[in-house]
PDB file of C-alpha atoms in Angstrom:
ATOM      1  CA  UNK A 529     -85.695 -19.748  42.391  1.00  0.00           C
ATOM      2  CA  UNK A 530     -88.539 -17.640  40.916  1.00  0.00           C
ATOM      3  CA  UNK A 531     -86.446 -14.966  41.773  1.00  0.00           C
ATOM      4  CA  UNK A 532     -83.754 -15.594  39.602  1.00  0.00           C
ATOM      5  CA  UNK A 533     -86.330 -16.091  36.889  1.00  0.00           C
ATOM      6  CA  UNK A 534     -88.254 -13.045  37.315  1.00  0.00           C
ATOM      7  CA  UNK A 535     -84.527 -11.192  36.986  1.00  0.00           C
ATOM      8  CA  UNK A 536     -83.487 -12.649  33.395  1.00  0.00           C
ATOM      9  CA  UNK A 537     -86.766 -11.802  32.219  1.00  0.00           C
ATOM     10  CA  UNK A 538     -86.589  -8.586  33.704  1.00  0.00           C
ATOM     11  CA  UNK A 539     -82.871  -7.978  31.659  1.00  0.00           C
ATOM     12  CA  UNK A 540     -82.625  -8.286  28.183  1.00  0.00           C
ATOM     13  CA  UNK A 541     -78.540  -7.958  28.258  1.00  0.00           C
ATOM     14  CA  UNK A 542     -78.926 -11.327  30.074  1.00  0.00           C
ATOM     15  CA  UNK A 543     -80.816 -13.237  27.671  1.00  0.00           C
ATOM     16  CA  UNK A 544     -78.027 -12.428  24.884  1.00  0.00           C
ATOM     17  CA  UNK A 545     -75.633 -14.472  27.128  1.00  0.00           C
ATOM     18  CA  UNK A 546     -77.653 -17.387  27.346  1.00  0.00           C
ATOM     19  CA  UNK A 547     -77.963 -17.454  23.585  1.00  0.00           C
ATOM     20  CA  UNK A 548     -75.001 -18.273  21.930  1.00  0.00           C
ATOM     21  CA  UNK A 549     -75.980 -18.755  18.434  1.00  0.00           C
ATOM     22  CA  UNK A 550     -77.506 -15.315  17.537  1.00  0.00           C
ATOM     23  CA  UNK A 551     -74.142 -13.155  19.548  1.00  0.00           C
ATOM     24  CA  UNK A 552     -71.669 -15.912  17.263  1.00  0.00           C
ATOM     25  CA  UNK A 553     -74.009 -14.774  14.257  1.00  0.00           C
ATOM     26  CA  UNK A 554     -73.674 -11.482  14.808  1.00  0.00           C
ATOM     27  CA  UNK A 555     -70.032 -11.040  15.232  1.00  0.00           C
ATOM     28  CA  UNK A 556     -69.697 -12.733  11.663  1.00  0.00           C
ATOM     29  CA  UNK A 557     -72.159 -10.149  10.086  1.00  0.00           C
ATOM     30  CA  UNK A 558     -69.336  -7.671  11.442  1.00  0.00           C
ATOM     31  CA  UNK A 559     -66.848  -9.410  10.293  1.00  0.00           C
ATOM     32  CA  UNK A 560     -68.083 -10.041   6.894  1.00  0.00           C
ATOM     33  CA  UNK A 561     -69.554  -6.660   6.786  1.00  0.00           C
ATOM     34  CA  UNK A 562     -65.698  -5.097   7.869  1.00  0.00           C
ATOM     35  CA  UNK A 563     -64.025  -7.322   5.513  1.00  0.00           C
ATOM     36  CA  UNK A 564     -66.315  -6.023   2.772  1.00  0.00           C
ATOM     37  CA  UNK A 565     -65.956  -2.702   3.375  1.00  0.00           C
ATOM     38  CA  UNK A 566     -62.239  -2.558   2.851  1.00  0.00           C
ATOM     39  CA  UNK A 567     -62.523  -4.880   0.104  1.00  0.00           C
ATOM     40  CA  UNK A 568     -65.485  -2.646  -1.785  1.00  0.00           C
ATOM     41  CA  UNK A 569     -63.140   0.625  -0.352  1.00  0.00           C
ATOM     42  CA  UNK A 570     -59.536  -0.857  -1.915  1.00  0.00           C
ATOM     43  CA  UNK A 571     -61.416  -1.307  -5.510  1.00  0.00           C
ATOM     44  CA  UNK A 572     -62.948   2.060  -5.206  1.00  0.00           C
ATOM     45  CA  UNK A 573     -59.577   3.279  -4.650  1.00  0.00           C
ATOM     46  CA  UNK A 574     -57.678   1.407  -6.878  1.00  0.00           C
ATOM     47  CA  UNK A 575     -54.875   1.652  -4.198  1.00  0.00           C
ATOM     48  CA  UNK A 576     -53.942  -1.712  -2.845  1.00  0.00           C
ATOM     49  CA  UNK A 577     -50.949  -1.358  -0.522  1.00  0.00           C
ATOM     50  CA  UNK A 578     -49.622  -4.425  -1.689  1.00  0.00           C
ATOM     51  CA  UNK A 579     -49.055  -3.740  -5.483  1.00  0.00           C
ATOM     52  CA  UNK A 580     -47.969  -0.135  -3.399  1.00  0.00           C
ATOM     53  CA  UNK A 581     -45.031  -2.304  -2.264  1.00  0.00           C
ATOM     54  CA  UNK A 582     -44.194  -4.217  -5.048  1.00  0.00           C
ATOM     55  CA  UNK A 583     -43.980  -0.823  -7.109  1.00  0.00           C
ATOM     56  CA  UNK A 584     -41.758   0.751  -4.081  1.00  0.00           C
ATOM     57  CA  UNK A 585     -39.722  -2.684  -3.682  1.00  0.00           C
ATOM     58  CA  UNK A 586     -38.969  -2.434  -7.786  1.00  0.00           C
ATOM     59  CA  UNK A 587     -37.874   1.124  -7.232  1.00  0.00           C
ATOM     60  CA  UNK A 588     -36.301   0.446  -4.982  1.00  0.00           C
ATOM     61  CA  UNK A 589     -34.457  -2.519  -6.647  1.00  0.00           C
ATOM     62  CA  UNK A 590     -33.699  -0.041  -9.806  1.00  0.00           C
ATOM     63  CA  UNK A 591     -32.187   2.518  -7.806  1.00  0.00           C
ATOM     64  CA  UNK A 592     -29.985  -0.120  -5.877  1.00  0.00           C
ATOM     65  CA  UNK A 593     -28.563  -1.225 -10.156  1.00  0.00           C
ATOM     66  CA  UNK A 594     -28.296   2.408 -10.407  1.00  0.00           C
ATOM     67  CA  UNK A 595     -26.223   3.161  -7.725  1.00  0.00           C
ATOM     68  CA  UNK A 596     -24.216  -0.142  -7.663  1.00  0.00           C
ATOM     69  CA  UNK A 597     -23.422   0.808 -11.590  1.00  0.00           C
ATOM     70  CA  UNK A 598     -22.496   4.042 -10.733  1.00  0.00           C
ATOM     71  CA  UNK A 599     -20.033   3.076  -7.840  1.00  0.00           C
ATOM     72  CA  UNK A 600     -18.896   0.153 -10.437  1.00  0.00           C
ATOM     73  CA  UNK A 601     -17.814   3.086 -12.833  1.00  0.00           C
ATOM     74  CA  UNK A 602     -16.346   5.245 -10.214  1.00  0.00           C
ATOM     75  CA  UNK A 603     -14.471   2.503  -9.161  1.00  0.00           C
ATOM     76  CA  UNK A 604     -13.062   2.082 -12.612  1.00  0.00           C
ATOM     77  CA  UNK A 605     -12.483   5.047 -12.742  1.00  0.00           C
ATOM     78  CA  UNK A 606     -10.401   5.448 -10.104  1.00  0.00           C
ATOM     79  CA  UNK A 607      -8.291   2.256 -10.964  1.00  0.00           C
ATOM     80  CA  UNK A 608      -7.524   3.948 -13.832  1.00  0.00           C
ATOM     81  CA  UNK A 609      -6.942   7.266 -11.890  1.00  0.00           C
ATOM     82  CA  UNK A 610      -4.572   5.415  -9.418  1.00  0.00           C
ATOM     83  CA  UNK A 611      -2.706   3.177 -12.834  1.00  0.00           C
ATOM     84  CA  UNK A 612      -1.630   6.595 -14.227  1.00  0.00           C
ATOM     85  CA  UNK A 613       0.000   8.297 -10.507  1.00  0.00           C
ATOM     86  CA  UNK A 614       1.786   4.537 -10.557  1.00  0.00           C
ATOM     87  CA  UNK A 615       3.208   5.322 -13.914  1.00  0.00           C
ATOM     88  CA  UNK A 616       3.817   8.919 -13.323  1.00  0.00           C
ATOM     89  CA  UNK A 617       5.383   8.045 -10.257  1.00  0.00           C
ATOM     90  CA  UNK A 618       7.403   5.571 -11.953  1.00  0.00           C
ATOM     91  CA  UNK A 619       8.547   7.616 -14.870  1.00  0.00           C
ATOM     92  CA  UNK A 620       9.513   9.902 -11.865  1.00  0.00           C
ATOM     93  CA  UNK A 621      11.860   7.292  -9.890  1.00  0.00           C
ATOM     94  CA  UNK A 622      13.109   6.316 -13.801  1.00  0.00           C
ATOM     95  CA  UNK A 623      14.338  10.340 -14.083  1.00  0.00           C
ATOM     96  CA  UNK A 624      15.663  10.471 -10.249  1.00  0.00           C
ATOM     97  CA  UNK A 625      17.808   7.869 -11.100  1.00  0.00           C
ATOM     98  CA  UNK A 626      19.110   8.902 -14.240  1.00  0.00           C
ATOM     99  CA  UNK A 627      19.812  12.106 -12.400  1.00  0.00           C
ATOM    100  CA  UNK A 628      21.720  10.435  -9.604  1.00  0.00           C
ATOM    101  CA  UNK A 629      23.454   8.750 -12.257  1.00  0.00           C
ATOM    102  CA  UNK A 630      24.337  11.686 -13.846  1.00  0.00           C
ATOM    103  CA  UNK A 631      25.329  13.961 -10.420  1.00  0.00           C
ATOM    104  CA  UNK A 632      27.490  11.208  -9.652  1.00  0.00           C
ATOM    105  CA  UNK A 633      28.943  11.322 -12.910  1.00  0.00           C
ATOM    106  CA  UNK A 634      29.686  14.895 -12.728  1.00  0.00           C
ATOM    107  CA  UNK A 635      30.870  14.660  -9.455  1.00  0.00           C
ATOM    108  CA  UNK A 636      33.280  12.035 -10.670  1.00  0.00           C
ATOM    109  CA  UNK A 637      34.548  14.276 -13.315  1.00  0.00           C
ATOM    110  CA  UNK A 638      34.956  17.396 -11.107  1.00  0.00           C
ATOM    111  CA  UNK A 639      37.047  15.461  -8.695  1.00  0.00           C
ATOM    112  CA  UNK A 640      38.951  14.098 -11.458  1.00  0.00           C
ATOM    113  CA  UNK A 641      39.876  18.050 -12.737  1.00  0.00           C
ATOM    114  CA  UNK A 642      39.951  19.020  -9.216  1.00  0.00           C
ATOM    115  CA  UNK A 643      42.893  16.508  -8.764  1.00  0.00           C
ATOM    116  CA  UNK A 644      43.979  17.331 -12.709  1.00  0.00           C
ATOM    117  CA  UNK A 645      44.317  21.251 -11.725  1.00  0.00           C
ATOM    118  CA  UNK A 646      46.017  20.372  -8.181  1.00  0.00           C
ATOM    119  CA  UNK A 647      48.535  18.501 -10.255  1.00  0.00           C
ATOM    120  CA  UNK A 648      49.189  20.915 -12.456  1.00  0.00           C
ATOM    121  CA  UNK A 649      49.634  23.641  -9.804  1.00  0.00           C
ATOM    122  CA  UNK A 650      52.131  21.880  -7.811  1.00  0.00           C
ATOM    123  CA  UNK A 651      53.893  21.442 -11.361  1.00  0.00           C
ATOM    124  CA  UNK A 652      53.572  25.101 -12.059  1.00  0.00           C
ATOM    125  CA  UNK A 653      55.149  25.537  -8.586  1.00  0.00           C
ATOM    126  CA  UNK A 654      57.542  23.162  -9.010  1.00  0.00           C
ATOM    127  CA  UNK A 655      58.673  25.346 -12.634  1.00  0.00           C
ATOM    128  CA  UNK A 656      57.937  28.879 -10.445  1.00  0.00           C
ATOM    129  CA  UNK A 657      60.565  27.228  -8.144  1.00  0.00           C
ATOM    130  CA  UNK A 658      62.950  25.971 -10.754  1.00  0.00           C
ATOM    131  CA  UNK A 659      62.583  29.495 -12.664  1.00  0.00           C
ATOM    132  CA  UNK A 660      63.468  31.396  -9.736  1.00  0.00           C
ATOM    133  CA  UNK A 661      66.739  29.453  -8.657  1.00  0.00           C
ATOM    134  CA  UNK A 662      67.764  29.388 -12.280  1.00  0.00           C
ATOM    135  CA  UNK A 663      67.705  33.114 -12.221  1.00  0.00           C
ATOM    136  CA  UNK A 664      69.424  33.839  -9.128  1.00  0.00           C
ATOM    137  CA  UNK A 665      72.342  31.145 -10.369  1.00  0.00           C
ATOM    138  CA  UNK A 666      72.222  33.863 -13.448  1.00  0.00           C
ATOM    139  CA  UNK A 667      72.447  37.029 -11.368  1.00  0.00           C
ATOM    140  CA  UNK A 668      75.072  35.500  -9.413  1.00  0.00           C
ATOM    141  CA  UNK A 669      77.498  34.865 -12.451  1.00  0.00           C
ATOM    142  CA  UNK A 670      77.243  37.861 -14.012  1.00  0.00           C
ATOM    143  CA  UNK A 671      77.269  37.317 -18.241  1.00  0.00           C
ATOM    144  CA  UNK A 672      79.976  38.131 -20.242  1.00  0.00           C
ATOM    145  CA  UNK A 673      79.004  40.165 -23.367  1.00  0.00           C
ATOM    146  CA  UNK A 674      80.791  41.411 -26.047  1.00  0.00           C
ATOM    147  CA  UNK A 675      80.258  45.134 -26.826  1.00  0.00           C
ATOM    148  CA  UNK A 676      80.323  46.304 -30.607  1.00  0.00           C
ATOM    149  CA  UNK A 677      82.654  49.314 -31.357  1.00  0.00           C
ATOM    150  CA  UNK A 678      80.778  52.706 -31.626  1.00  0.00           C
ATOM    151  CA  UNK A 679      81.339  52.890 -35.229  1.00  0.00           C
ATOM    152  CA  UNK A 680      79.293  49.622 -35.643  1.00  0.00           C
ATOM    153  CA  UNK A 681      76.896  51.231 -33.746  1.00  0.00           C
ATOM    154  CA  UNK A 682      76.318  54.087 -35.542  1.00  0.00           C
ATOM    155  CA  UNK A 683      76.404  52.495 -38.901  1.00  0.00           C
ATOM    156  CA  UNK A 684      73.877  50.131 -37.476  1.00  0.00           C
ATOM    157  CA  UNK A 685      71.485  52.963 -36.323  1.00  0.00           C
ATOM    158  CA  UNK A 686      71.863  54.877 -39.047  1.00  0.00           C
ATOM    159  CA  UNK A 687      70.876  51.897 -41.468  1.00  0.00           C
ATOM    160  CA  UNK A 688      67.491  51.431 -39.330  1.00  0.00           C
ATOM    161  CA  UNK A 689      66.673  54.919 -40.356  1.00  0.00           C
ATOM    162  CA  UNK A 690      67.456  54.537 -43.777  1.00  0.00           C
ATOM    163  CA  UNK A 691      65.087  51.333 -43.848  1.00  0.00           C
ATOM    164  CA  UNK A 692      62.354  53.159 -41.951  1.00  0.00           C
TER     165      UNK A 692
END
């Protein structure tokens, strides 16, 4: 047992263990002195990472309004944007329909004349026809026709000259 003794006198490391007190005291000195040191450093500074982060968070914050405003008016924007191709587009049908309206209209009409000027045709046929055996019925029977004596013919002539 005196050899144990002798050792822990011999070590000083040893004795620190078997004193509990002054190695507790000593690791609050760092502590304190650690905790000081940023505290004394962070007023020196004047930079406290936590105002740091309530500045960023803010700016952040403001730039989040910002760009939520600016999507708000976009978005407005292109309500009004799409509002004016659905009127355009509407106008658009409105005028397509007129216009079918209108082409079936005319299409209407031109069948009417189409029918109008067949009708007529066949009628103008029909008279062509009519015409045609009415003259050969005439060259058939030949005409009788008076002749005026020459003398009447002469005088005739001769007044036409006279007048002329």
């Amino acid at each position: 047992m005196i050899d144990l003794a002798e050792d822990t006198r011999s070590h000083p490391l040893l004795r620190l263990g078997a004193q509990p007190i002054a190695l507790t005291a000593a690791a609050l000195l760092l502590l304190i002195a650690g905790v000081t040191s940023i505290a004394i450093w962070r007023a020196y500074t004047g930079a406290a990472p936590e105002a740091d982060r309530v500045v960023a968070s803010r700016q952040l914050q403001a730039r989040t309004a910002q760009a939520s405003e600016q999507l708000v008016e976009k978005t407005k924007g292109l309500e009004a944007t799409q509002q004016e191709s659905i009127d355009q587009l509407q106008v658009v049908q409105d005028q397509l329909q007129t216009m079918k309206r209108l082409m079936a209209a005319q299409q209407a009409d031109t069948k009417r004349l189409s029918e109008q000027v067949a009708s007529l045709n066949e009628s103008i046929d029909g008279l062509r026809q009519s015409f045609a055996s009415a003259r050969s019925t005439d060259v058939e029977t030949p005409a009788v026709t008076r002749r005026k004596p020459v003398r009447h013919r002469v005088h005739a002539s001769a007044r036409k000259r006279s007048r002329g």
